[in-house]
Coordinates of C-alpha atoms and ligand atoms in Angstrom, one line a residue:
X1 CA 7.8 31.2 -7.1
X2 CA 4.1 31.6 -8.2
X3 CA 5.3 33.3 -11.4
X4 CA 7.8 30.6 -12.1
X5 CA 5.2 27.8 -11.5
X6 CA 2.7 29.6 -13.8
X7 CA 5.3 29.8 -16.6
X8 CA 5.9 26.0 -16.3
X9 CA 2.3 24.9 -15.9
X10 CA 0.2 26.7 -18.6
X11 CA -2.4 24.2 -19.4
X12 CA -2.8 22.5 -16.0
X13 CA -3.5 24.2 -12.7
X14 CA -1.4 26.0 -10.0
X15 CA -3.1 26.1 -6.6
X16 CA -2.0 28.5 -3.8
X17 CA -5.0 29.4 -1.7
X18 CA -4.7 28.1 1.9
X19 CA -8.0 26.2 1.6
X20 CA -6.8 24.4 -1.5
X21 CA -3.4 23.7 0.0
X22 CA -5.0 22.3 3.2
X23 CA -6.4 19.4 1.1
X24 CA -2.8 18.4 0.3
X25 CA -1.3 18.8 3.7
X26 CA -1.7 15.2 4.9
X27 CA -2.0 11.6 3.6
X28 CA -4.0 8.9 5.3
X29 CA -2.4 9.8 8.6
X30 CA -4.5 12.9 8.8
X31 CA -3.2 14.1 12.2
X32 CA 0.3 14.9 10.8
X33 CA 0.0 18.0 8.7
X34 CA 2.6 19.8 6.5
X35 CA 1.3 22.7 4.4
X36 CA 2.9 22.8 0.9
X37 CA 3.9 26.2 -0.6
X38 CA 1.9 25.4 -3.7
X39 CA 0.3 22.5 -5.6
X40 CA 0.6 21.9 -9.4
X41 CA -1.6 19.7 -11.5
X42 CA 0.1 19.1 -14.8
X43 CA -2.3 18.7 -17.7
X44 CA -0.5 15.7 -19.1
X45 CA 2.9 13.9 -19.1
X46 CA 4.5 16.6 -21.4
X47 CA 3.7 19.3 -18.9
X48 CA 5.0 17.1 -16.0
X49 CA 8.3 16.8 -17.9
X50 CA 8.4 20.6 -18.5
X51 CA 7.8 21.1 -14.8
X52 CA 10.5 18.7 -13.8
X53 CA 12.9 20.5 -16.2
X54 CA 12.2 23.8 -14.5
X55 CA 12.0 22.6 -10.9
X56 CA 15.6 23.0 -10.1
X57 CA 15.4 26.7 -10.7
X58 CA 12.3 27.0 -8.5
X59 CA 14.6 25.7 -5.8
X60 CA 12.1 24.1 -3.4
X61 CA 11.3 20.4 -2.6
X62 CA 9.1 18.6 -5.1
X63 CA 6.7 15.9 -3.9
X64 CA 4.8 13.6 -6.2
X65 CA 1.3 12.7 -5.2
X66 CA -1.3 10.3 -6.5
X67 CA -4.5 9.9 -4.5
X68 CA -2.8 10.7 -1.1
X69 CA -4.0 7.4 0.5
X70 CA -0.5 6.6 1.8
X71 CA -0.4 5.6 5.4
X72 CA 3.3 6.4 6.0
X73 CA 3.5 10.2 5.5
X74 CA 4.7 9.7 1.9
X75 CA 3.2 12.3 -0.4
X76 CA 3.4 15.3 2.1
X77 CA 5.5 18.4 2.0
X78 CA 7.5 17.6 5.1
X79 CA 10.1 20.3 4.3
X80 CA 7.6 22.6 2.4
X81 CA 7.7 22.9 -1.4
X82 CA 5.5 22.0 -4.3
X83 CA 3.2 19.0 -4.4
X84 CA 2.7 17.6 -8.0
X85 CA -0.7 16.0 -8.2
X86 CA -0.9 13.5 -11.1
X87 CA -4.7 13.3 -11.3
X88 CA -4.8 14.3 -15.0
X89 CA -2.5 11.5 -16.2
X90 CA -5.2 8.9 -16.1
X91 CA -5.3 7.2 -19.5
X92 CA -5.3 3.5 -20.0
X93 CA -3.2 3.6 -23.2
X94 CA -3.3 -0.1 -24.3
X95 CA -4.6 -3.4 -23.1
X96 CA -2.7 -6.1 -25.0
X97 CA -4.6 -9.3 -24.3
X98 CA -2.5 -11.5 -26.5
X99 CA 0.7 -10.4 -24.8
X100 CA -0.8 -10.2 -21.3
X101 CA 0.3 -6.7 -20.6
X102 CA -1.2 -3.2 -20.4
X103 CA 0.2 0.3 -20.7
X104 CA -1.2 2.9 -18.2
X105 CA -0.5 6.4 -17.1
X106 CA 0.5 7.0 -13.4
X107 CA -2.7 8.6 -12.3
X108 CA -5.0 5.7 -13.3
X109 CA -7.0 4.5 -10.2
X110 CA -6.5 0.8 -9.5
X111 CA -10.1 -0.2 -9.6
X112 CA -10.6 1.7 -12.9
X113 CA -7.9 -0.5 -14.4
X114 CA -9.6 -3.7 -13.0
X115 CA -12.9 -2.7 -14.5
X116 CA -11.3 -2.1 -17.9
X117 CA -9.5 -5.4 -17.8
X118 CA -12.4 -7.6 -16.7
X119 CA -14.3 -7.8 -20.1
X120 CA -11.0 -9.1 -21.6
X121 CA -10.8 -12.0 -19.2
X122 CA -7.6 -10.8 -17.6
X123 CA -6.6 -9.1 -14.4
X124 CA -3.8 -7.3 -12.6
X125 CA -3.4 -9.1 -9.2
X126 CA -2.0 -6.5 -6.7
X127 CA -5.1 -5.3 -4.8
X128 CA -4.5 -2.8 -2.0
X129 CA -7.8 -2.1 -0.1
X130 CA -7.6 1.5 -1.2
X131 CA -8.3 0.4 -4.8
X132 CA -11.3 2.6 -5.5
X133 CA -9.0 5.7 -5.4
X134 CA -5.3 4.8 -5.1
X135 CA -3.3 5.3 -8.2
X136 CA -0.8 3.0 -10.0
X137 CA 1.8 5.7 -9.6
X138 CA 1.4 5.5 -5.8
X139 CA 1.2 1.7 -5.9
X140 CA 4.5 1.4 -7.8
X141 CA 6.2 4.1 -5.8
X142 CA 5.2 2.2 -2.6
X143 CA 5.5 -1.4 -4.0
X144 CA 1.9 -1.9 -2.8
X145 CA 0.6 -5.2 -1.5
X146 CA -3.0 -6.3 -0.8
X147 CA -5.1 -9.3 0.2
X148 CA -4.4 -11.4 -2.8
X149 CA -0.7 -10.8 -2.8
X150 CA -0.3 -13.8 -0.5
X151 CA -0.5 -16.1 -3.5
X152 CA 0.1 -13.7 -6.4
X153 CA 2.9 -11.6 -5.0
X154 CA 3.2 -7.8 -4.6
X155 CA 3.4 -5.0 -7.2
X156 CA 7.0 -5.5 -8.1
X157 CA 6.2 -8.9 -9.6
X158 CA 3.9 -7.2 -12.2
X159 CA 5.8 -4.2 -13.3
X160 CA 7.4 -4.8 -16.7
X161 CA 8.5 -1.2 -17.4
X162 CA 8.6 2.2 -15.9
X163 CA 8.8 5.6 -17.7
X164 CA 10.5 8.0 -15.3
X165 CA 11.3 11.8 -15.5
X166 CA 14.4 13.0 -13.7
X167 CA 14.8 16.4 -12.1
X168 CA 16.7 17.7 -15.2
X169 CA 13.6 16.8 -17.4
X170 CA 15.3 13.8 -19.0
X171 CA 12.8 10.9 -19.6
X172 CA 14.0 7.3 -19.3
X173 CA 12.3 4.0 -19.9
X174 CA 13.4 1.2 -17.6
X175 CA 12.1 -2.1 -19.1
X176 CA 9.0 -2.0 -21.3
X177 CA 6.1 -4.2 -22.5
X178 CA 8.6 -7.1 -22.9
X179 CA 10.0 -6.6 -19.4
X180 CA 13.8 -6.8 -19.1
X181 CA 16.1 -3.8 -18.6
X182 CA 15.2 -1.8 -21.7
X183 CA 18.1 0.3 -23.0
X184 CA 20.0 -0.1 -19.7
X185 CA 22.5 -2.7 -18.6
X186 CA 21.3 -3.1 -15.1
X187 CA 17.7 -3.6 -13.9
X188 CA 17.1 0.1 -12.7
X189 CA 13.3 -0.6 -12.9
X190 CA 13.9 -2.4 -9.5
X191 CA 15.4 0.8 -8.1
X192 CA 12.3 2.7 -9.1
X193 CA 9.7 0.3 -7.6
X194 CA 9.2 1.2 -4.0
X195 CA 11.4 4.3 -4.2
X196 CA 8.6 6.4 -2.6
X197 CA 9.0 9.5 -4.9
X198 CA 12.7 10.0 -3.9
X199 CA 14.3 9.1 -7.3
X200 CA 12.1 10.3 -10.1
X201 CA 8.5 11.2 -11.2
X202 CA 6.8 8.2 -12.9
X203 CA 4.6 9.0 -15.9
X204 CA 3.6 5.6 -17.2
X205 CA 4.0 1.9 -16.7
X206 CA 3.8 -1.4 -18.6
X207 CA 2.1 -4.0 -16.3
X208 CA 1.9 -7.8 -16.5
X209 CA -1.6 -9.4 -16.6
X210 CA -2.9 -12.9 -15.8
X211 CA -6.0 -14.7 -17.0
X212 CA -8.9 -14.5 -14.6
X213 CA -9.3 -17.7 -12.6
X214 CA -12.2 -19.8 -13.8
X215 CA -13.7 -20.4 -10.3
X216 CA -13.4 -18.8 -6.8
X217 CA -14.6 -20.0 -3.4
X218 CA -14.5 -17.6 -0.4
X219 CA -14.6 -18.8 3.2
X220 CA -15.1 -17.1 6.4
X221 CA -14.5 -18.8 9.8
X222 CA -14.6 -17.4 13.3
X223 CA -12.3 -18.3 16.2
X224 CA -12.6 -17.7 19.9
X225 CA -8.9 -16.7 20.5
X226 CA -5.6 -15.8 18.9
X227 CA -4.0 -19.3 19.3
X228 CA -6.7 -21.1 17.3
X229 CA -6.8 -18.5 14.5
X230 CA -3.0 -18.7 14.3
X231 CA -3.3 -22.6 14.0
X232 CA -5.8 -22.1 11.1
X233 CA -3.4 -19.7 9.3
X234 CA -0.5 -22.1 9.6
X235 CA -2.6 -25.0 8.3
X236 CA -3.9 -22.9 5.3
X237 CA -0.4 -21.8 4.4
X238 CA 0.7 -25.5 4.2
X239 CA -2.4 -26.7 2.3
X240 CA -1.8 -27.8 -1.3
X241 CA -4.7 -25.6 -2.5
X242 CA -2.4 -22.6 -1.7
X243 CA -5.1 -20.0 -0.9
X244 CA -5.1 -16.8 -2.8
X245 CA -5.7 -14.7 0.3
X246 CA -5.6 -15.2 4.1
X247 CA -7.0 -12.2 6.0
X248 CA -7.8 -11.6 9.6
X249 CA -10.2 -9.2 11.4
X250 CA -10.2 -9.0 15.2
X251 CA -13.4 -8.7 17.3
X252 CA -13.2 -4.9 17.5
X253 CA -12.8 -4.7 13.7
X254 CA -15.8 -7.0 13.2
X255 CA -17.9 -4.8 15.5
X256 CA -16.9 -1.8 13.5
X257 CA -17.8 -3.4 10.2
X258 CA -21.2 -4.6 11.6
X259 CA -22.0 -1.1 13.0
X260 CA -21.5 0.4 9.5
X261 CA -23.2 0.3 6.1
X262 CA -20.9 -2.6 5.2
X263 CA -22.6 -4.9 7.7
X264 CA -22.9 -8.4 6.3
X265 CA -23.9 -10.5 9.2
X266 CA -20.5 -11.3 10.7
X267 CA -20.8 -12.9 14.1
X268 CA -19.6 -10.4 16.7
X269 CA -17.1 -11.1 19.5
X270 CA -14.8 -13.5 17.6
X271 CA -11.7 -13.3 15.5
X272 CA -12.6 -13.7 11.8
X273 CA -10.6 -15.4 9.1
X274 CA -11.3 -14.7 5.5
X275 CA -9.7 -17.0 2.9
X276 CA -10.1 -17.8 -0.8
X277 CA -9.2 -20.5 -3.3
X278 CA -9.2 -20.0 -7.0
X279 CA -8.3 -21.8 -10.2
X280 CA -9.8 -24.4 -12.6
X281 CA -13.4 -25.2 -11.6
X282 CA -13.0 -28.9 -11.2
X283 CA -9.8 -28.5 -9.1
X284 CA -11.1 -25.9 -6.7
X285 CA -14.6 -27.5 -6.3
X286 CA -12.8 -30.7 -5.3
X287 CA -10.9 -28.9 -2.5
X288 CA -13.7 -27.0 -0.9
X289 CA -14.6 -29.6 1.8
X290 CA -11.0 -30.1 2.8
X291 CA -10.5 -26.4 3.4
X292 CA -13.7 -26.2 5.4
X293 CA -12.5 -29.2 7.5
X294 CA -9.1 -27.6 8.0
X295 CA -10.8 -24.4 9.3
X296 CA -13.0 -26.5 11.7
X297 CA -10.2 -28.6 12.9
X298 CA -8.3 -25.5 14.0
X299 CA -11.1 -24.6 16.3
X300 CA -13.9 -22.9 14.4
X301 CA -17.5 -24.0 14.9
X302 CA -18.7 -21.4 12.4
X303 CA -17.4 -21.9 8.9
X304 CA -19.3 -20.4 5.9
X305 CA -18.3 -20.6 2.3
X306 CA -19.7 -19.5 -1.1
X307 CA -18.9 -19.4 -4.8
X308 CA -21.7 -16.9 -5.4
X309 CA -20.3 -13.7 -6.7
X310 CA -22.5 -11.2 -4.8
X311 CA -22.1 -13.0 -1.5
X312 CA -18.3 -13.2 -2.0
X313 CA -18.1 -9.5 -3.0
X314 CA -20.1 -8.5 0.1
X315 CA -17.5 -10.2 2.3
X316 CA -14.6 -8.6 0.5
X317 CA -16.2 -5.2 0.5
X318 CA -16.5 -5.4 4.3
X319 CA -12.9 -6.5 4.6
X320 CA -11.6 -3.8 2.2
X321 CA -13.7 -1.0 3.6
X322 CA -12.7 -1.8 7.2
X323 CA -9.5 0.3 7.1
X324 CA -11.4 3.3 5.9
X325 CA -14.0 2.9 8.7
X326 CA -11.4 3.7 11.4
X327 CA -12.2 7.4 11.0
X328 CA -15.7 6.7 12.2
X329 CA -14.4 5.4 15.5
X330 CA -11.8 7.9 16.3
X331 CA -10.6 11.5 15.7
X332 CA -7.1 10.1 14.7
X333 CA -5.4 6.8 14.1
X334 CA -1.9 5.5 13.5
X335 CA -1.5 2.2 11.6
X336 CA 1.7 0.2 11.7
X337 CA 2.7 -2.1 8.8
X338 CA 5.3 -4.5 10.3
X339 CA 5.9 -7.9 8.9
X340 CA 6.8 -10.8 11.2
X341 CA 7.4 -14.6 10.7
X342 CA 4.0 -16.2 11.0
X343 CA 5.1 -18.4 14.0
X344 CA 5.2 -15.1 16.1
X345 CA 1.7 -13.9 15.1
X346 CA -0.3 -14.6 18.3
X347 CA 2.6 -13.6 20.5
X348 CA 3.1 -10.2 18.8
X349 CA -0.6 -9.5 18.5
X350 CA -1.0 -10.2 22.3
X351 CA 1.8 -7.6 22.9
X352 CA -0.1 -5.1 20.8
X353 CA -3.3 -5.6 22.9
X354 CA -1.4 -5.7 26.2
X355 CA 0.5 -2.4 25.5
X356 CA -2.6 -0.7 24.1
X357 CA -4.8 -1.8 27.0
X358 CA -2.2 -0.6 29.6
X359 CA -2.1 2.8 27.9
X360 CA -5.9 3.1 27.5
X361 CA -5.6 3.3 23.7
X362 CA -8.0 1.1 21.7
X363 CA -6.2 -1.1 19.1
X364 CA -7.9 -2.6 16.1
X365 CA -6.2 -5.4 14.0
X366 CA -7.3 -6.0 10.4
X367 CA -4.5 -7.4 8.3
X368 CA -2.9 -9.7 5.7
X369 CA -2.4 -12.7 8.1
X370 CA -1.0 -15.1 5.4
X371 CA 1.9 -12.7 4.8
X372 CA 2.5 -12.0 8.5
X373 CA 1.8 -8.4 7.6
X374 CA 0.3 -6.8 10.7
X375 CA -1.8 -3.6 10.6
X376 CA -2.5 -2.6 14.2
X377 CA -4.5 0.6 14.2
X378 CA -4.1 2.7 17.3
X379 CA -7.1 5.0 17.9
X380 CA -6.4 8.3 19.7
X381 CA -7.2 12.0 19.8
X382 CA -4.3 14.2 18.8
X383 CA -5.9 17.1 20.7
X384 CA -5.9 15.2 24.0
X385 CA -2.6 15.9 25.8
X386 CA -0.5 12.8 26.2
X387 CA -2.4 10.6 23.7
X388 CA 0.1 10.9 20.8
X389 CA 3.0 10.2 23.2
X390 CA 1.3 7.0 24.3
X391 CA 0.7 5.8 20.7
X392 CA 4.4 6.5 19.9
X393 CA 5.5 4.6 23.0
X394 CA 3.3 1.5 22.0
X395 CA 4.5 1.7 18.3
X396 CA 8.2 1.7 19.5
X397 CA 7.6 -1.3 21.8
X398 CA 5.9 -3.1 18.9
X399 CA 8.7 -2.3 16.4
X400 CA 11.4 -3.5 18.9
X401 CA 9.6 -6.8 19.4
X402 CA 9.0 -7.1 15.6
X403 CA 12.7 -6.8 15.0
X404 CA 13.6 -9.2 17.8
X405 CA 11.4 -12.0 16.3
X406 CA 13.0 -11.5 12.9
X407 CA 10.5 -9.2 11.2
X408 CA 10.9 -5.8 9.6
X409 CA 9.3 -2.3 9.5
X410 CA 7.0 -2.3 6.5
X411 CA 5.3 -4.9 4.3
X412 CA 3.5 -2.6 1.8
X413 CA 2.8 1.0 3.1
X414 CA 6.4 2.1 2.8
X415 CA 8.5 4.1 5.3
X416 CA 7.6 7.8 4.3
X417 CA 8.4 10.2 7.2
X418 CA 6.3 8.3 9.7
X419 CA 8.5 5.2 10.0
X420 CA 11.9 6.9 9.0
X421 CA 12.9 7.1 12.7
X422 CA 12.7 3.3 13.0
X423 CA 15.1 2.6 10.2
X424 CA 18.2 2.4 12.5
X425 CA 16.4 -0.4 14.4
X426 CA 16.9 -2.6 11.3
X427 CA 19.8 -1.1 9.4
X428 CA 23.3 -0.5 10.6
X429 CA 25.3 2.7 9.8
X430 CA 27.1 1.1 6.7
X431 CA 23.8 0.0 5.2
X432 CA 22.2 3.4 5.9
X433 CA 25.1 5.2 4.2
X434 CA 24.8 3.0 1.1
X435 CA 21.0 3.4 1.0
X436 CA 21.5 7.2 1.1
X437 CA 23.9 7.1 -1.8
X438 CA 21.2 5.7 -4.1
X439 CA 18.8 8.7 -4.0
X440 CA 21.8 11.1 -3.8
X441 CA 23.0 9.7 -7.1
X442 CA 19.7 10.6 -8.8
X443 CA 19.2 14.0 -7.1
X444 CA 22.2 15.1 -5.0
X445 CA 20.4 17.9 -3.2
X446 CA 17.5 15.6 -2.2
X447 CA 15.0 17.9 -3.8
X448 CA 12.6 15.0 -4.5
X449 CA 10.5 14.1 -1.5
X450 CA 13.0 15.1 1.2
X451 CA 12.9 13.8 4.8
X452 CA 11.3 10.6 3.6
X453 CA 12.6 7.0 4.1
X454 CA 15.9 8.3 5.6
X455 CA 15.9 11.2 8.0
X456 CA 19.2 12.4 6.6
X457 CA 17.6 13.2 3.2
X458 CA 17.2 16.9 3.8
X459 CA 16.9 19.3 0.8
X460 CA 19.7 21.9 0.7
X461 CA 18.8 24.6 -1.8
Ligands
FAD1 C1 -8.3 2.4 3.7 C2 -6.9 2.1 3.1 C3 -6.5 0.8 2.8 C4 -5.2 0.6 2.4 N1 -4.9 -0.7 2.0 C5 -3.7 -1.0 1.5 C6 -3.3 -2.3 1.1 O1 -4.1 -3.3 1.3 N2 -2.1 -2.5 0.6 C7 -1.2 -1.5 0.4 O2 -0.1 -1.7 -0.1 N3 -1.5 -0.2 0.8 C8 -2.7 0.1 1.3 N4 -3.0 1.3 1.7 C9 -2.0 2.4 1.6 C10 -2.0 3.2 0.2 O3 -3.3 3.1 -0.4 C11 -1.0 2.6 -0.8 O4 0.3 2.9 -0.3 C12 -1.1 3.2 -2.2 O5 -0.2 2.5 -3.0 C13 -0.9 4.6 -2.3 O6 -1.4 5.1 -3.6 P1 -1.7 6.7 -3.8 O7 -2.1 6.9 -5.2 O8 -2.7 7.1 -2.8 O9 -0.3 7.3 -3.5 P2 0.1 8.6 -2.6 O10 -0.4 8.3 -1.2 O11 -0.3 9.8 -3.3 O12 1.7 8.5 -2.7 C14 2.4 7.4 -2.1 C15 3.9 7.5 -2.5 O13 4.1 7.4 -3.9 C16 4.8 8.5 -4.4 N5 4.2 8.8 -5.7 C17 2.9 8.9 -6.1 N6 2.8 9.0 -7.4 C18 4.0 9.0 -7.9 C19 4.5 9.2 -9.2 N7 3.8 9.4 -10.3 N8 5.9 9.1 -9.4 C20 6.7 8.9 -8.3 N9 6.3 8.8 -7.0 C21 4.9 8.9 -6.8 C22 4.5 9.6 -3.4 O14 5.5 10.6 -3.4 C23 4.5 8.8 -2.1 O15 5.8 8.6 -1.6 C24 -4.3 1.6 2.2 C25 -4.7 2.9 2.5 C26 -6.0 3.2 3.0 C27 -6.3 4.6 3.3

């Protein structure tokens, strides 16, 4: 296999030493490890195409990987095989300000794109908190969300075109700078977005841009309990200012941030709401007081707001870094990504705390409240007998309730292999059969990212 890989990858790198492979054995869920047989790093898109053309004859699973920040067991070699790391495909090929689009390679880090766009007065709205490292390839394969997706919508709303390489080495463009279907009758681009590496390898994208808002105000408000913060969230969602983001951090999350280098003076012991309004200066300035009043009326006696860029950025840095701080609290963690109707927020969060407390497992909630997209983090030690079983038990109880209240399994992280077992909770046998038929049409042997999304997707050499 090594000889075959080295004949396909001549300018890039082929990694096989156990120490190198260990770095690719997990995603953000570090406790679940799957050693790949090898890792290849194609030098550019041409070499990735050459690799895909030869991959069938190598005869092992092929797993695409961007930055590996997935929280669902997505870019891991669950059935062994070769991990394809896209880190060399990181060119921003064009920023077309007049047409409000850009063309980027799949390995570009999200924040690098943001930095390149800013001087042109435009931005790409989806903003997962992993922005400093996560790649656009990973974002589009997971249909990533983020704090500002409440108002602006998730990744799929901004993908105009996808260039994808199939396992036979054929290269296809679905859509393009002008959007639409490209040279295809149906909108196959939609199949590609969120396909979690199961259909094709993406090499480049055409993305829609928006003008930067003229003015932004960021608010933080603290609440003594879940009911009052839920009331604030409902009121914000209904406010004509239509906030850009509505985020929540629970008291344990606040304490974690304040105990870290990201400390920014958040009051401890309360639930914290972070929200933002943006748009034309005169319009948003006129709405500041009514948002502050709304936050107070819902039960907060501590509302702070600012339009000062460094102050706002400090708050956002604390929010966005919070997920990554989890590793400082605990050897391991599992994060769920369920979405629920907002009317059930307080009730389902209470269930999380009750189940976790009963099991002696700390739970930390930091999430996209406006979207009803929960992110309970369960902290545990995978080396402590019984801990993992407890976490799995709590996760199952949560998912069951989520489905009962009309929610679903994932808002933005994807299913990967971590949530695949929950799929039958939501989808019946007919739906599962049809959903399996789609990746099978692209690669019948399920050579691309097997055991992901649907447990039945097993590679048969
Ligand atoms: C601290 C932290 C905060 C996070 N916050 C958010 C958040 O706010 N919103 C959110 O949506 N997610 C969030 N995530 C999850 C994760 O960052 C996103 O899912 C992100 O989109 C993954 O990008 P990546 O480059 O790391 O992809 P990877 O983890 O490498 O891969 C993710 C999936 O994409 C596939 N893939 C990668 N590249 C390609 C390609 N070129 N072609 C085809 N398939 C490919 C992989 O096979 C895998 O299935 C967070 C993660 C962390 C650790």
